């Protein structure tokens, strides 16, 4: 069946190749990976390459802030509604860890809530009930986590607005923050229902709990990320992937009063945050060269390619003998084949992973990576 796929559905393969290339059209059967979605413009984008080469001639790292760091921070704070202040890290994992620390410092509370099965990097608190170990009550997704870390985490079912309200109200006195991926990448790029995000926003407002959006992947949805798409503004946001243009990067930011804990202009900050390569000019230049190309028109074109791919996949799904039910995502350029409709972590469990692996290898052989 997989061998016959390329001859029966050549348009789907060509569409997939184009979709994988970000803003450019594929001209050959060989497509390089976009490195876990971080290379939205594809490999070796001319403007990104030129920016890196030029910066390398000037220097790769400095102890003090540089002009490219200020420029990229200004670009991002102008684009995302939630960002009044911003700090750079070297990974999304670091950004999430520091955002959670900021929430605890600001609220004076200790507990963190996350959605069942969501991936937020590999810091201790993010490694609770993530990926395949996403069930509630909280379970560790890694060895080496303490019982106190486990006790600090609260799990909310994804896309269940009523349950989310109830859980946040129940734990409000101890709950510092709720962190959520507006589109859950790990279970197939499943979008949150608007009512679910709105319920999180309203419930957090009623409990003096901060709402954090993990936009490490969803910034590819629109210039202002998922928060622009859904018109729900969190208190803090975590970024990564595309903002570094293929270089190591992360960022976190939000309300000025929350981010004031990192301010060192008038003495020692409440939350020290150092890092030898935070905001290094090589990453900042690559990020600027990427983000400046992502105009609203380019975002629209990339999202249209995603929809075109999903349309072709729906045709494939209708073919006799096809065992893939749907392309889970209904948002932007990201999607994942599933063998059943998926709206939550639990509905994503028990799929035919062996079949999906066979499809992956077939597409790899067809030059789609």
Coordinates of C-alpha atoms in Angstrom, one line a residue:
X1 CA 0.0 0.0 0.0
X2 CA 2.8 2.4 0.8
X3 CA 4.7 1.6 -2.4
X4 CA 1.6 2.3 -4.4
X5 CA 1.1 5.7 -2.6
X6 CA 3.6 7.6 -4.7
X7 CA 2.1 6.5 -8.0
X8 CA -1.5 6.9 -6.9
X9 CA -1.1 10.3 -5.2
X10 CA 1.9 12.1 -6.9
X11 CA 0.2 15.5 -6.2
X12 CA 0.3 14.8 -2.5
X13 CA 4.0 14.1 -2.6
X14 CA 4.8 17.2 -4.5
X15 CA 2.6 19.2 -2.2
X16 CA 4.4 17.8 0.8
X17 CA 7.7 18.7 -0.7
X18 CA 6.6 22.3 -1.2
X19 CA 5.1 22.5 2.3
X20 CA 8.3 21.3 3.8
X21 CA 10.3 24.1 2.2
X22 CA 8.7 27.0 4.1
X23 CA 8.6 30.1 1.8
X24 CA 10.3 28.5 -1.2
X25 CA 9.1 26.1 -3.8
X26 CA 10.8 22.7 -4.0
X27 CA 12.5 22.0 -7.3
X28 CA 13.9 18.5 -6.6
X29 CA 12.9 15.4 -4.8
X30 CA 15.4 15.9 -2.0
X31 CA 14.2 18.0 0.9
X32 CA 16.3 18.7 4.0
X33 CA 14.6 18.5 7.4
X34 CA 13.5 21.8 8.9
X35 CA 15.2 20.7 12.2
X36 CA 12.1 20.3 14.3
X37 CA 10.3 23.3 12.7
X38 CA 13.1 25.7 13.6
X39 CA 14.1 26.4 9.9
X40 CA 10.9 27.9 8.7
X41 CA 12.8 29.3 5.6
X42 CA 14.5 26.0 4.9
X43 CA 18.2 25.2 5.0
X44 CA 20.8 27.8 3.9
X45 CA 18.5 30.7 3.4
X46 CA 20.6 33.3 1.5
X47 CA 19.7 36.2 3.8
X48 CA 20.3 34.2 7.0
X49 CA 23.6 32.8 5.6
X50 CA 24.8 36.3 4.6
X51 CA 23.8 37.7 8.0
X52 CA 25.8 35.0 9.8
X53 CA 28.8 35.5 7.6
X54 CA 28.8 39.2 8.2
X55 CA 28.5 38.9 11.9
X56 CA 31.2 36.3 12.1
X57 CA 33.6 38.9 10.7
X58 CA 32.7 41.3 13.5
X59 CA 32.7 38.8 16.4
X60 CA 30.6 35.9 17.6
X61 CA 30.0 36.6 21.3
X62 CA 30.4 39.6 23.6
X63 CA 29.9 40.0 27.4
X64 CA 27.5 43.0 27.0
X65 CA 24.2 43.4 25.0
X66 CA 24.6 44.1 21.3
X67 CA 22.6 46.0 18.8
X68 CA 21.1 42.9 17.1
X69 CA 19.8 41.7 20.5
X70 CA 17.9 45.0 21.0
X71 CA 16.6 44.9 17.4
X72 CA 15.2 41.4 17.7
X73 CA 13.7 42.0 21.1
X74 CA 12.0 45.2 19.7
X75 CA 10.7 43.2 16.7
X76 CA 9.2 40.5 18.9
X77 CA 7.7 42.8 21.5
X78 CA 6.0 44.7 18.8
X79 CA 4.6 41.6 17.2
X80 CA 3.3 39.6 20.3
X81 CA 0.6 41.3 22.3
X82 CA 1.8 39.8 25.6
X83 CA 5.4 40.9 25.4
X84 CA 6.1 44.1 27.3
X85 CA 9.6 42.9 28.3
X86 CA 11.7 40.1 26.9
X87 CA 14.8 38.1 27.8
X88 CA 16.8 35.7 25.6
X89 CA 18.0 32.2 26.5
X90 CA 19.7 29.4 24.5
X91 CA 16.8 27.1 24.4
X92 CA 13.0 26.9 24.8
X93 CA 13.6 24.7 27.8
X94 CA 15.5 27.5 29.6
X95 CA 12.8 30.0 28.6
X96 CA 10.0 27.8 30.1
X97 CA 12.0 27.2 33.3
X98 CA 12.6 30.9 33.9
X99 CA 9.0 31.8 33.1
X100 CA 7.8 29.4 35.7
X101 CA 10.3 30.8 38.2
X102 CA 9.1 34.3 37.5
X103 CA 5.5 33.2 38.0
X104 CA 6.3 31.8 41.4
X105 CA 8.3 34.9 42.4
X106 CA 5.5 37.3 41.3
X107 CA 2.6 35.4 42.9
X108 CA 4.3 33.9 46.0
X109 CA 2.7 30.6 45.1
X110 CA 4.4 27.3 44.4
X111 CA 2.3 25.1 42.2
X112 CA 2.2 25.0 38.4
X113 CA -0.6 23.6 36.2
X114 CA 0.0 22.2 32.7
X115 CA -2.2 20.3 30.2
X116 CA -2.1 16.5 30.1
X117 CA 0.6 15.2 27.8
X118 CA 2.0 18.6 26.8
X119 CA 5.7 19.0 26.1
X120 CA 7.4 22.1 27.4
X121 CA 11.1 21.1 27.3
X122 CA 13.1 19.0 29.7
X123 CA 13.4 21.1 32.9
X124 CA 12.2 19.4 36.1
X125 CA 8.7 20.8 36.3
X126 CA 8.2 20.5 32.5
X127 CA 9.1 16.8 32.8
X128 CA 5.9 15.9 34.6
X129 CA 3.0 14.2 32.7
X130 CA 4.6 14.9 29.3
X131 CA 4.7 13.0 26.1
X132 CA 3.8 9.3 26.5
X133 CA 3.6 9.7 30.3
X134 CA 1.0 12.4 30.1
X135 CA -1.7 10.9 32.3
X136 CA -3.2 12.5 35.4
X137 CA -2.6 12.5 38.3
X138 CA 1.0 13.8 37.7
X139 CA 3.6 11.2 36.7
X140 CA 7.3 11.8 36.0
X141 CA 8.4 11.6 32.4
X142 CA 12.0 11.2 33.5
X143 CA 14.1 9.7 36.2
X144 CA 15.8 12.0 38.7
X145 CA 12.8 14.1 39.6
X146 CA 12.0 14.7 43.3
X147 CA 8.7 14.0 45.0
X148 CA 8.4 17.7 45.8
X149 CA 8.6 18.5 42.1
X150 CA 5.8 16.0 41.4
X151 CA 3.7 17.4 44.2
X152 CA 4.1 20.9 42.8
X153 CA 2.4 20.0 39.5
X154 CA -1.3 19.9 38.6
X155 CA -2.6 18.4 35.5
X156 CA -5.5 19.8 33.4
X157 CA -7.2 17.9 30.6
X158 CA -6.6 19.6 27.2
X159 CA -9.7 21.1 25.6
X160 CA -12.0 20.6 28.6
X161 CA -13.0 24.1 29.6
X162 CA -15.3 23.1 32.5
X163 CA -12.6 20.8 34.0
X164 CA -10.0 23.5 33.6
X165 CA -12.1 26.1 35.5
X166 CA -12.9 23.6 38.3
X167 CA -9.2 22.6 38.8
X168 CA -7.9 26.2 38.7
X169 CA -10.5 27.3 41.2
X170 CA -9.8 24.3 43.4
X171 CA -6.0 25.0 43.6
X172 CA -6.1 28.8 43.1
X173 CA -4.6 29.6 46.5
X174 CA -1.4 27.7 45.7
X175 CA -1.4 28.0 41.9
X176 CA 1.3 30.3 40.5
X177 CA 0.8 29.7 36.8
X178 CA -1.0 27.6 34.1
X179 CA 1.2 26.9 31.1
X180 CA -0.3 25.7 27.8
X181 CA 0.6 25.0 24.2
X182 CA -2.2 26.7 22.2
X183 CA -1.6 23.9 19.7
X184 CA -0.3 20.6 21.2
X185 CA 2.5 19.5 19.0
X186 CA 3.4 16.3 20.8
X187 CA 0.0 14.6 20.1
X188 CA -0.3 15.8 16.5
X189 CA -0.5 19.6 16.4
X190 CA -4.0 19.5 17.9
X191 CA -5.3 23.0 18.2
X192 CA -6.9 24.2 21.4
X193 CA -10.6 25.1 21.2
X194 CA -11.0 28.9 21.6
X195 CA -13.4 28.3 24.5
X196 CA -10.7 26.3 26.3
X197 CA -8.1 29.1 26.1
X198 CA -10.7 31.7 27.0
X199 CA -11.7 29.6 30.1
X200 CA -8.0 29.4 31.1
X201 CA -7.7 33.2 30.8
X202 CA -10.8 33.9 32.8
X203 CA -10.1 31.3 35.5
X204 CA -6.5 32.6 36.0
X205 CA -7.7 36.2 36.3
X206 CA -10.0 35.1 39.1
X207 CA -7.3 33.4 41.1
X208 CA -4.3 35.8 40.6
X209 CA -2.6 33.0 38.7
X210 CA -0.5 33.8 35.6
X211 CA -1.3 32.3 32.2
X212 CA 1.7 31.3 30.2
X213 CA 1.6 30.4 26.5
X214 CA 4.3 28.1 25.2
X215 CA 4.7 29.6 21.7
X216 CA 8.0 27.9 20.9
X217 CA 6.3 26.2 17.9
X218 CA 3.1 28.2 17.5
X219 CA 4.8 31.5 16.5
X220 CA 4.8 30.0 13.0
X221 CA 1.0 30.5 12.9
X222 CA 0.9 34.2 12.6
X223 CA 3.2 37.3 13.2
X224 CA 1.7 37.5 16.7
X225 CA 1.6 33.8 17.3
X226 CA -1.3 31.8 18.6
X227 CA -2.3 34.6 20.9
X228 CA -3.0 36.8 17.9
X229 CA -4.8 33.9 16.1
X230 CA -7.1 33.2 19.1
X231 CA -7.2 36.8 20.4
X232 CA -6.3 35.5 23.9
X233 CA -3.5 37.4 25.6
X234 CA -1.4 35.5 28.2
X235 CA 0.6 37.1 31.0
X236 CA 3.8 35.5 29.8
X237 CA 5.0 33.8 26.6
X238 CA 7.9 31.4 25.8
X239 CA 9.5 31.4 22.4
X240 CA 12.2 29.5 20.5
X241 CA 12.6 27.7 17.2
X242 CA 12.1 30.2 14.4
X243 CA 13.2 33.3 16.3
X244 CA 16.8 32.0 16.1
X245 CA 16.9 31.3 12.3
X246 CA 18.4 27.9 12.9
X247 CA 20.7 28.9 15.7
X248 CA 20.3 27.9 19.4
X249 CA 17.8 30.2 21.0
X250 CA 15.0 30.6 23.4
X251 CA 13.2 33.6 24.9
X252 CA 10.6 34.4 27.5
X253 CA 8.7 37.6 28.4
X254 CA 5.5 39.2 29.4
X255 CA 4.0 41.8 31.6
X256 CA 6.5 44.5 32.8
X257 CA 5.5 44.0 36.4
X258 CA 6.3 40.3 36.2
X259 CA 9.5 40.7 34.3
X260 CA 10.7 43.4 36.7
X261 CA 12.1 40.6 38.9
X262 CA 15.0 40.3 36.3
X263 CA 15.8 44.0 36.2
X264 CA 19.4 44.6 37.3
X265 CA 19.6 48.3 36.5
X266 CA 19.2 49.4 40.1
X267 CA 21.0 46.6 41.9
X268 CA 20.8 42.9 42.3
X269 CA 17.7 41.5 40.6
X270 CA 15.2 39.4 42.5
X271 CA 15.8 36.6 39.9
X272 CA 19.4 36.5 38.6
X273 CA 19.6 35.4 35.0
X274 CA 23.0 35.1 33.4
X275 CA 24.3 33.0 30.4
X276 CA 27.5 33.3 28.5
X277 CA 25.7 33.0 25.1
X278 CA 22.3 34.5 25.9
X279 CA 21.4 36.9 23.1
X280 CA 24.7 36.3 21.3
X281 CA 24.9 38.3 18.0
X282 CA 25.2 35.3 15.7
X283 CA 21.8 34.0 16.9
X284 CA 20.3 37.4 16.9
X285 CA 21.4 38.2 13.4
X286 CA 20.1 34.9 12.1
X287 CA 16.8 35.5 13.9
X288 CA 16.5 39.0 12.5
X289 CA 17.2 37.8 9.0
X290 CA 14.4 35.2 9.4
X291 CA 11.8 37.2 11.2
X292 CA 12.1 40.2 8.9
X293 CA 11.2 37.9 6.0
X294 CA 8.1 36.6 7.7
X295 CA 5.7 39.3 6.6
X296 CA 1.9 38.7 7.0
X297 CA 1.8 37.7 3.3
X298 CA 4.5 35.1 3.8
X299 CA 2.7 33.7 6.9
X300 CA -0.5 33.5 4.8
X301 CA 1.3 31.7 2.0
X302 CA 2.9 29.1 4.4
X303 CA -0.4 28.5 6.0
X304 CA -2.1 28.0 2.6
X305 CA 0.5 25.4 1.8
X306 CA -0.4 23.6 5.0
X307 CA -4.0 23.6 4.1
X308 CA -3.2 22.4 0.5
X309 CA -1.3 19.5 2.0
X310 CA -4.2 18.6 4.3
X311 CA -6.6 18.8 1.4
X312 CA -4.5 16.3 -0.5
X313 CA -4.2 14.1 2.5
X314 CA -8.0 14.1 2.9
X315 CA -8.2 12.8 -0.7
X316 CA -5.8 10.0 0.2
X317 CA -7.8 9.2 3.3
X318 CA -10.8 8.5 1.1
X319 CA -8.9 5.8 -0.8
X320 CA -9.8 2.2 -0.2
X321 CA -7.6 0.5 2.4
X322 CA -6.2 3.8 3.8
X323 CA -5.8 3.5 7.6
X324 CA -5.0 7.1 8.4
X325 CA -8.1 8.9 9.5
X326 CA -7.1 12.5 9.4
X327 CA -4.4 15.2 9.5
X328 CA -4.9 16.2 13.1
X329 CA -4.1 19.9 12.9
X330 CA -6.6 22.4 11.6
X331 CA -4.3 25.4 12.1
X332 CA -1.5 26.9 10.1
X333 CA 1.2 24.9 8.3
X334 CA 1.7 22.1 10.9
X335 CA -0.1 18.8 10.8
X336 CA 0.4 15.2 11.7
X337 CA -1.3 12.1 10.3
X338 CA -3.4 10.1 12.8
X339 CA -5.4 7.0 12.4
X340 CA -8.4 8.6 14.3
X341 CA -9.7 12.1 15.0
X342 CA -7.7 13.6 17.8
X343 CA -8.8 16.4 20.1
X344 CA -7.1 15.5 23.4
X345 CA -4.1 13.7 24.8
X346 CA -6.1 10.6 25.6
X347 CA -7.8 10.4 22.2
X348 CA -4.3 10.3 20.7
X349 CA -3.2 7.2 22.6
X350 CA -3.1 3.7 21.2
X351 CA -2.5 4.7 17.5
X352 CA -0.7 2.4 15.1
X353 CA 2.8 3.7 15.6
X354 CA 4.3 0.9 13.5
X355 CA 2.2 1.9 10.5
X356 CA 3.2 5.5 11.0
X357 CA 6.9 4.6 11.1
X358 CA 6.5 2.7 7.8
X359 CA 4.9 5.8 6.3
X360 CA 7.7 8.0 7.6
X361 CA 10.3 5.7 6.0
X362 CA 8.4 5.7 2.7
X363 CA 8.3 9.5 2.6
X364 CA 11.9 9.6 3.5
X365 CA 12.7 7.4 0.5
X366 CA 10.6 9.8 -1.6
X367 CA 12.8 12.7 -0.5
X368 CA 10.4 14.2 2.0
X369 CA 12.2 14.5 5.3

